Amino acid sequence: MITNLTKTSTLWISFILVVLLTILFQVIAAQYNLVLLDGISDPQTAREIIATMTAQQRSVHVWVTSTLDVAYPITYGIFFAGTALKLYPANGKYLAWPALICVPIDLLEGVIQVFALTAAVDWIQMKAILTPLKFLLVLTALFITLYGFTKVRILRREML
């Protein structure tokens, strides 16, 4: 499994999918004049946004959260964990943890959002912890990746 995560083809495919999914989120949000709840950590603000949504907006948001926002954390998790494992041979197994931990946190946040959007259960209070934690872990994984690519580039330049 780890060998597959570090394959160059896996890293490229996951990177391209992350970019495409990021764009798709924005296109759908613009098309339906939709505020995506993924960036909202304040529970009261999230409740207010949900209260102002039309039935169509709620339906679209549930669809986006149930499909794209399931694929998204899995995809960025593969990319960030794979790059950590590949770029840091000695410590990659530790540096991959922020990306790996972030995936279930992002998925749990999505479940909570679907419940709130469908009025099934109101656990939106959990976003106050999950959303900032998700962003902290994603930014940590991004930093690890960017630093790793910078380190590799510097090493290659020194070798030439």
CSV table of C-alpha atoms in Angstrom, one decimal:
chain,number,residue,atom,x,y,z
A,1,MET,CA,0.0,0.0,0.0
A,2,ILE,CA,2.7,2.5,1.0
A,3,THR,CA,4.6,1.7,-2.3
A,4,ASN,CA,1.5,2.7,-4.2
A,5,LEU,CA,1.2,6.0,-2.4
A,6,THR,CA,4.7,7.0,-3.4
A,7,LYS,CA,4.5,6.1,-7.0
A,8,THR,CA,5.0,9.1,-9.2
A,9,SER,CA,1.8,8.3,-11.2
A,10,THR,CA,-0.2,8.1,-8.0
A,11,LEU,CA,1.1,11.5,-6.9
A,12,TRP,CA,0.4,13.1,-10.2
A,13,ILE,CA,-3.1,11.6,-10.5
A,14,SER,CA,-4.0,12.6,-6.9
A,15,PHE,CA,-2.6,16.1,-7.5
A,16,ILE,CA,-4.6,16.6,-10.7
A,17,LEU,CA,-7.7,15.3,-9.0
A,18,VAL,CA,-7.2,17.7,-6.1
A,19,VAL,CA,-6.9,20.6,-8.5
A,20,LEU,CA,-10.0,19.5,-10.5
A,21,LEU,CA,-12.1,19.0,-7.4
A,22,THR,CA,-11.1,22.3,-6.0
A,23,ILE,CA,-12.2,24.0,-9.2
A,24,LEU,CA,-15.4,22.0,-9.3
A,25,PHE,CA,-16.4,23.1,-5.8
A,26,GLN,CA,-16.0,26.7,-6.8
A,27,VAL,CA,-17.9,26.3,-10.1
A,28,ILE,CA,-20.9,24.5,-8.3
A,29,ALA,CA,-20.9,27.1,-5.5
A,30,ALA,CA,-21.0,29.9,-8.1
A,31,GLN,CA,-23.6,28.2,-10.2
A,32,TYR,CA,-26.0,27.8,-7.3
A,33,ASN,CA,-25.0,30.9,-5.3
A,34,LEU,CA,-24.0,28.5,-2.6
A,35,VAL,CA,-22.0,29.2,0.5
A,36,LEU,CA,-20.1,25.9,1.2
A,37,LEU,CA,-20.1,25.1,4.9
A,38,ASP,CA,-16.7,23.5,4.9
A,39,GLY,CA,-15.0,26.8,5.6
A,40,ILE,CA,-17.4,27.8,8.4
A,41,SER,CA,-16.3,26.8,11.9
A,42,ASP,CA,-18.7,29.0,13.9
A,43,PRO,CA,-21.8,26.8,14.5
A,44,GLN,CA,-24.2,29.8,14.8
A,45,THR,CA,-22.9,31.2,11.4
A,46,ALA,CA,-23.4,27.7,9.9
A,47,ARG,CA,-26.9,27.5,11.2
A,48,GLU,CA,-27.7,31.0,9.9
A,49,ILE,CA,-26.4,30.1,6.4
A,50,ILE,CA,-28.4,26.9,6.4
A,51,ALA,CA,-31.5,28.8,7.4
A,52,THR,CA,-31.1,31.2,4.4
A,53,MET,CA,-30.6,28.3,1.9
A,54,THR,CA,-33.3,27.4,-0.6
A,55,ALA,CA,-34.4,23.8,-0.9
A,56,GLN,CA,-32.4,23.5,-4.1
A,57,GLN,CA,-29.3,24.9,-2.4
A,58,ARG,CA,-29.6,22.5,0.5
A,59,SER,CA,-30.1,19.6,-2.0
A,60,VAL,CA,-27.0,20.6,-4.0
A,61,HIS,CA,-25.0,21.1,-0.9
A,62,VAL,CA,-25.9,17.6,0.4
A,63,TRP,CA,-25.0,16.2,-3.0
A,64,VAL,CA,-21.6,18.0,-3.1
A,65,THR,CA,-20.8,17.0,0.5
A,66,SER,CA,-21.9,13.4,-0.1
A,67,THR,CA,-19.9,13.0,-3.3
A,68,LEU,CA,-17.2,15.5,-4.0
A,69,ASP,CA,-16.4,16.2,-0.4
A,70,VAL,CA,-15.9,12.4,0.2
A,71,ALA,CA,-13.5,12.2,-2.8
A,72,TYR,CA,-11.6,15.4,-1.8
A,73,PRO,CA,-10.1,14.4,1.5
A,74,ILE,CA,-9.3,11.0,0.3
A,75,THR,CA,-7.5,12.5,-2.7
A,76,TYR,CA,-5.6,15.2,-0.9
A,77,GLY,CA,-4.8,12.6,1.8
A,78,ILE,CA,-3.2,10.4,-0.8
A,79,PHE,CA,-1.3,13.3,-2.3
A,80,PHE,CA,0.0,14.8,1.0
A,81,ALA,CA,0.8,11.4,2.6
A,82,GLY,CA,2.4,10.1,-0.5
A,83,THR,CA,4.6,13.1,-1.0
A,84,ALA,CA,5.6,13.0,2.7
A,85,LEU,CA,6.6,9.3,2.3
A,86,LYS,CA,8.4,9.9,-0.9
A,87,LEU,CA,10.2,13.1,-0.1
A,88,TYR,CA,11.2,12.2,3.5
A,89,PRO,CA,12.5,8.6,3.3
A,90,ALA,CA,13.7,8.6,6.9
A,91,ASN,CA,10.7,10.4,8.6
A,92,GLY,CA,7.9,10.2,6.0
A,93,LYS,CA,5.9,7.7,8.1
A,94,TYR,CA,5.6,10.3,10.8
A,95,LEU,CA,5.2,13.3,8.5
A,96,ALA,CA,2.4,11.6,6.7
A,97,TRP,CA,0.2,11.6,9.8
A,98,PRO,CA,-1.3,15.1,9.5
A,99,ALA,CA,-2.7,14.2,6.1
A,100,LEU,CA,-3.9,10.7,7.2
A,101,ILE,CA,-5.6,12.1,10.4
A,102,CYS,CA,-7.2,14.9,8.4
A,103,VAL,CA,-9.1,12.5,6.1
A,104,PRO,CA,-11.5,11.0,8.8
A,105,ILE,CA,-11.9,14.4,10.4
A,106,ASP,CA,-13.0,16.0,7.1
A,107,LEU,CA,-15.3,13.1,6.4
A,108,LEU,CA,-16.9,13.4,9.9
A,109,GLU,CA,-17.3,17.1,9.3
A,110,GLY,CA,-19.2,16.2,6.1
A,111,VAL,CA,-21.5,13.8,7.9
A,112,ILE,CA,-22.3,16.5,10.4
A,113,GLN,CA,-23.1,19.0,7.6
A,114,VAL,CA,-25.3,16.5,5.8
A,115,PHE,CA,-27.2,16.0,9.0
A,116,ALA,CA,-27.6,19.7,9.5
A,117,LEU,CA,-28.7,20.3,5.9
A,118,THR,CA,-31.3,17.6,6.1
A,119,ALA,CA,-32.5,18.5,9.6
A,120,ALA,CA,-31.8,15.0,10.7
A,121,VAL,CA,-29.7,15.8,13.7
A,122,ASP,CA,-28.0,19.1,14.8
A,123,TRP,CA,-24.5,18.3,15.7
A,124,ILE,CA,-23.2,21.4,14.0
A,125,GLN,CA,-21.6,22.5,17.3
A,126,MET,CA,-18.8,20.0,16.5
A,127,LYS,CA,-17.7,22.2,13.6
A,128,ALA,CA,-16.2,24.6,16.2
A,129,ILE,CA,-13.5,21.9,16.8
A,130,LEU,CA,-13.5,19.9,13.6
A,131,THR,CA,-13.2,22.7,11.0
A,132,PRO,CA,-10.2,24.5,12.6
A,133,LEU,CA,-8.6,21.1,13.3
A,134,LYS,CA,-9.1,20.1,9.6
A,135,PHE,CA,-7.5,23.3,8.4
A,136,LEU,CA,-4.6,23.0,10.8
A,137,LEU,CA,-3.9,19.5,9.6
A,138,VAL,CA,-4.3,20.4,5.9
A,139,LEU,CA,-2.0,23.4,6.2
A,140,THR,CA,0.6,21.3,8.1
A,141,ALA,CA,0.5,18.6,5.4
A,142,LEU,CA,0.7,21.4,2.7
A,143,PHE,CA,3.7,22.9,4.5
A,144,ILE,CA,5.4,19.5,4.8
A,145,THR,CA,4.8,18.9,1.1
A,146,LEU,CA,6.0,22.3,0.0
A,147,TYR,CA,9.1,22.2,2.2
A,148,GLY,CA,9.9,18.7,0.8
A,149,PHE,CA,9.6,19.9,-2.8
A,150,THR,CA,11.8,22.9,-1.9
A,151,LYS,CA,14.4,20.6,-0.2
A,152,VAL,CA,14.5,18.3,-3.2
A,153,ARG,CA,14.9,21.2,-5.6
A,154,ILE,CA,17.8,22.6,-3.6
A,155,LEU,CA,19.5,19.2,-3.3
A,156,ARG,CA,19.1,18.7,-7.1
A,157,ARG,CA,20.6,22.1,-7.8
A,158,GLU,CA,23.6,21.4,-5.5
A,159,MET,CA,24.2,18.1,-7.3
A,160,LEU,CA,24.4,19.8,-10.7
